[in-house]
């Protein structure tokens, strides 16, 4: 592998790999320092604005401009890099030290910068698990490989010391959560923050108003549940056993692992 890397150090493919690892690094590798730095700063600014947009309301058209233009610029920079490498091939030779420094820099960037794909993917990867019973039937049965996607509700970036909530679960969504004993359970959300919920003779009441499921993707919950209130930062989740409601739990938003779906 080392010999292969050294052999391709002056190739277009190596420049593209560096440009993928760190925006602008491919141009810097081929001595286009100012343009490479410019590309890096453009994408860096877009990343910072993305984080800022999580805390303040930004209209959708503005978001498209903020994120779309840098991505478009980055996309077309690959064509410029291809042209530059082709024009300089044979006239510029790279040392083995230069390629290793650039490769290590690119890899470190992927794992240290919070919004680099590798770092972001590791911190926000879904929780994969095997369903160990038929309590979720007919949607999922014993042996199904499922995932709990935290990205449906949260973003985890290391520059913020806690997960950023960007969306609340919808009513009747299946979620995976941590119980009071720290065990991982699955259940359906029936109550949102600050709501009062009860179930009488298979009918769900939310704030004294009956709620009926209108989709085939929503379970037909059966049974009775006592009047339960959700706090301002929690949801009400019901677990099911043998087709009937088992227990209602008030789950803090921070205890939700993610939205459940089929993994494979």
Coordinates of C-alpha atoms in Angstrom, one line a residue:
X1 CA 0.0 0.0 0.0
X2 CA 2.8 2.4 0.8
X3 CA 4.5 1.7 -2.5
X4 CA 1.2 2.3 -4.3
X5 CA 0.7 5.7 -2.5
X6 CA 4.2 6.8 -3.4
X7 CA 3.8 5.7 -7.0
X8 CA 0.6 7.8 -7.4
X9 CA 1.9 10.9 -5.6
X10 CA 1.9 12.9 -8.8
X11 CA -1.4 11.6 -10.2
X12 CA -4.8 13.2 -10.6
X13 CA -6.4 10.6 -8.3
X14 CA -4.1 11.5 -5.4
X15 CA -4.9 15.2 -5.8
X16 CA -8.6 14.3 -5.8
X17 CA -8.2 12.2 -2.6
X18 CA -6.5 15.1 -0.8
X19 CA -9.2 17.5 -2.0
X20 CA -11.9 15.1 -0.6
X21 CA -10.1 14.7 2.7
X22 CA -9.7 18.5 3.2
X23 CA -11.2 21.1 0.8
X24 CA -8.4 23.0 -0.9
X25 CA -5.7 20.5 0.1
X26 CA -5.4 19.2 -3.4
X27 CA -4.6 22.7 -4.7
X28 CA -2.1 23.3 -2.0
X29 CA -0.4 20.0 -2.7
X30 CA 0.1 21.3 -6.3
X31 CA 1.5 24.6 -5.1
X32 CA -1.7 26.6 -5.6
X33 CA -1.6 27.9 -2.1
X34 CA -3.8 31.0 -2.2
X35 CA -6.6 29.3 -4.2
X36 CA -6.4 26.2 -1.9
X37 CA -6.6 28.4 1.2
X38 CA -9.5 30.3 -0.4
X39 CA -11.5 27.0 -1.0
X40 CA -10.8 25.9 2.6
X41 CA -12.0 29.2 4.1
X42 CA -15.2 29.1 2.0
X43 CA -16.1 25.6 3.2
X44 CA -15.0 26.5 6.8
X45 CA -17.3 29.5 6.8
X46 CA -20.2 27.4 5.5
X47 CA -19.7 24.9 8.3
X48 CA -19.6 27.6 10.9
X49 CA -22.8 29.2 9.5
X50 CA -24.4 25.7 9.6
X51 CA -23.8 25.5 13.3
X52 CA -25.0 29.0 13.9
X53 CA -28.2 28.3 12.0
X54 CA -29.0 25.6 14.6
X55 CA -29.4 28.3 17.2
X56 CA -31.1 31.0 15.3
X57 CA -34.0 31.0 12.8
X58 CA -32.9 31.4 9.2
X59 CA -35.4 31.4 6.3
X60 CA -35.1 28.4 4.0
X61 CA -34.1 30.5 0.9
X62 CA -31.3 32.0 2.9
X63 CA -30.2 28.5 4.0
X64 CA -30.1 27.3 0.4
X65 CA -27.8 30.2 -0.5
X66 CA -25.6 29.8 2.5
X67 CA -25.1 26.0 2.0
X68 CA -25.8 25.7 -1.7
X69 CA -23.3 28.2 -3.1
X70 CA -20.3 26.8 -1.1
X71 CA -21.1 23.3 -2.1
X72 CA -21.5 24.3 -5.7
X73 CA -18.2 26.1 -5.6
X74 CA -16.5 23.1 -4.0
X75 CA -17.9 20.8 -6.7
X76 CA -16.6 22.9 -9.5
X77 CA -13.2 23.2 -7.8
X78 CA -12.6 19.5 -8.6
X79 CA -12.7 20.4 -12.3
X80 CA -10.2 23.2 -11.7
X81 CA -8.0 20.9 -9.8
X82 CA -8.1 18.3 -12.6
X83 CA -7.1 21.0 -15.1
X84 CA -4.2 22.2 -12.9
X85 CA -2.8 18.7 -12.4
X86 CA -2.9 17.9 -16.1
X87 CA -1.2 21.2 -16.9
X88 CA 1.6 20.6 -14.4
X89 CA 2.1 16.8 -14.7
X90 CA 5.7 16.2 -15.6
X91 CA 6.9 19.6 -14.6
X92 CA 6.3 19.3 -10.8
X93 CA 7.5 16.3 -8.7
X94 CA 6.4 15.7 -5.2
X95 CA 8.6 14.2 -2.5
X96 CA 7.5 11.3 -0.3
X97 CA 7.6 13.6 2.7
X98 CA 5.2 16.0 1.1
X99 CA 2.6 13.4 0.3
X100 CA 2.7 11.9 3.7
X101 CA 2.4 15.3 5.4
X102 CA -0.6 16.1 3.3
X103 CA -2.3 12.8 3.7
X104 CA -1.9 12.9 7.5
X105 CA -3.2 16.5 7.6
X106 CA -6.2 15.4 5.6
X107 CA -7.0 12.4 7.8
X108 CA -6.6 14.5 11.0
X109 CA -8.9 17.1 9.6
X110 CA -11.6 14.4 8.9
X111 CA -11.5 13.1 12.5
X112 CA -11.0 16.4 14.3
X113 CA -13.2 19.0 12.5
X114 CA -16.7 18.6 13.9
X115 CA -18.5 18.7 10.5
X116 CA -16.0 16.7 8.5
X117 CA -17.8 13.6 7.2
X118 CA -15.8 11.1 9.2
X119 CA -16.1 13.0 12.5
X120 CA -19.7 13.8 12.0
X121 CA -20.5 10.2 11.0
X122 CA -18.8 8.7 14.0
X123 CA -20.5 11.0 16.5
X124 CA -23.9 10.7 14.9
X125 CA -23.9 7.1 13.8
X126 CA -27.2 5.1 14.4
X127 CA -27.6 2.6 17.2
X128 CA -27.9 -0.8 15.5
X129 CA -29.7 -3.6 17.4
X130 CA -31.5 -6.9 16.9
X131 CA -35.2 -7.0 18.0
X132 CA -35.3 -9.7 20.7
X133 CA -39.1 -10.2 20.9
X134 CA -42.4 -9.7 18.9
X135 CA -43.7 -6.8 20.9
X136 CA -43.3 -4.5 17.9
X137 CA -45.3 -6.8 15.6
X138 CA -46.6 -6.5 13.0
X139 CA -44.1 -3.7 12.1
X140 CA -41.0 -5.5 13.3
X141 CA -40.6 -9.1 14.5
X142 CA -38.0 -11.0 16.5
X143 CA -34.7 -11.2 14.8
X144 CA -35.1 -8.0 12.7
X145 CA -32.0 -5.8 12.5
X146 CA -33.1 -2.3 13.4
X147 CA -31.5 1.1 13.8
X148 CA -32.2 4.0 16.1
X149 CA -31.2 7.1 14.2
X150 CA -30.3 10.0 16.5
X151 CA -30.0 12.4 13.5
X152 CA -33.8 12.4 13.2
X153 CA -33.8 14.6 16.3
X154 CA -30.3 15.5 17.4
X155 CA -26.9 16.7 16.2
X156 CA -23.8 15.9 18.1
X157 CA -20.8 18.1 17.4
X158 CA -17.8 18.3 19.8
X159 CA -17.7 22.1 20.0
X160 CA -21.1 22.0 21.8
X161 CA -21.0 20.1 25.1
X162 CA -24.5 18.5 24.6
X163 CA -26.6 17.2 21.8
X164 CA -28.4 19.9 19.8
X165 CA -32.1 19.1 19.4
X166 CA -33.3 20.2 16.0
X167 CA -36.6 18.3 15.8
X168 CA -39.2 16.7 18.2
X169 CA -40.6 13.2 17.6
X170 CA -44.0 13.2 16.0
X171 CA -46.9 11.5 17.6
X172 CA -47.0 7.7 17.0
X173 CA -43.4 7.6 16.0
X174 CA -41.4 4.6 17.2
X175 CA -38.4 5.6 19.2
X176 CA -35.7 3.9 21.2
X177 CA -34.9 5.3 24.6
X178 CA -33.2 4.8 27.9
X179 CA -35.4 3.9 30.8
X180 CA -34.9 4.9 34.5
X181 CA -32.7 1.8 34.9
X182 CA -30.6 2.8 31.9
X183 CA -31.9 -0.2 29.8
X184 CA -32.7 0.4 26.2
X185 CA -36.4 0.1 25.2
X186 CA -38.6 0.8 22.2
X187 CA -42.0 2.5 22.3
X188 CA -44.4 4.7 20.5
X189 CA -44.6 8.4 21.3
X190 CA -48.2 9.3 22.2
X191 CA -47.6 12.6 24.1
X192 CA -45.5 15.7 23.2
X193 CA -44.0 18.2 25.7
X194 CA -46.5 19.8 28.1
X195 CA -49.4 17.5 27.0
X196 CA -51.8 15.4 29.2
X197 CA -52.5 12.0 27.9
X198 CA -54.8 9.1 28.9
X199 CA -56.4 6.1 27.2
X200 CA -59.9 4.9 27.9
X201 CA -61.3 1.8 26.3
X202 CA -58.7 1.8 23.4
X203 CA -59.3 5.6 22.7
X204 CA -56.4 7.9 23.2
X205 CA -57.2 11.3 24.6
X206 CA -54.7 14.2 24.4
X207 CA -55.6 17.3 26.4
X208 CA -59.1 15.8 26.7
X209 CA -59.4 15.5 22.9
X210 CA -59.7 12.1 21.3
X211 CA -56.9 11.3 18.8
X212 CA -57.3 8.6 16.2
X213 CA -54.6 6.9 14.1
X214 CA -55.1 7.6 10.4
X215 CA -52.2 5.8 8.9
X216 CA -51.3 2.1 8.4
X217 CA -47.9 2.9 9.7
X218 CA -49.4 3.8 13.1
X219 CA -50.1 1.0 15.6
X220 CA -53.6 0.2 16.8
X221 CA -53.0 0.8 20.5
X222 CA -55.4 -1.1 22.8
X223 CA -56.0 -0.8 26.5
X224 CA -56.2 1.8 29.2
X225 CA -53.7 4.3 30.5
X226 CA -54.0 6.6 33.5
X227 CA -53.9 10.4 33.0
X228 CA -50.2 11.3 32.6
X229 CA -48.6 14.7 32.0
X230 CA -45.4 15.4 30.1
X231 CA -42.9 18.0 31.2
X232 CA -41.7 20.8 29.1
X233 CA -38.7 18.9 28.0
X234 CA -40.0 15.3 27.8
X235 CA -42.4 13.2 25.8
X236 CA -44.8 10.4 26.8
X237 CA -43.8 7.0 25.3
X238 CA -45.9 3.8 25.6
X239 CA -44.5 0.3 25.4
X240 CA -46.6 -2.5 24.0
X241 CA -46.9 -6.2 24.9
X242 CA -48.9 -8.8 23.0
X243 CA -50.8 -6.0 21.1
X244 CA -51.9 -4.1 24.2
X245 CA -50.4 -1.1 25.9
X246 CA -48.0 -2.1 28.7
X247 CA -46.7 1.0 30.4
X248 CA -46.5 4.7 29.8
X249 CA -43.3 6.5 30.5
X250 CA -42.3 10.1 30.7
X251 CA -39.1 10.2 28.8
X252 CA -36.8 13.2 28.9
X253 CA -35.7 14.3 25.4
X254 CA -32.1 13.7 26.4
X255 CA -32.9 10.0 27.0
X256 CA -34.2 9.4 23.5
X257 CA -31.6 7.4 21.5
X258 CA -33.3 7.8 18.1
X259 CA -36.1 7.1 15.6
X260 CA -36.5 3.4 15.0
X261 CA -36.4 1.9 11.5
X262 CA -35.2 -1.1 9.6
X263 CA -31.4 -1.3 9.3
X264 CA -30.9 -4.0 6.6

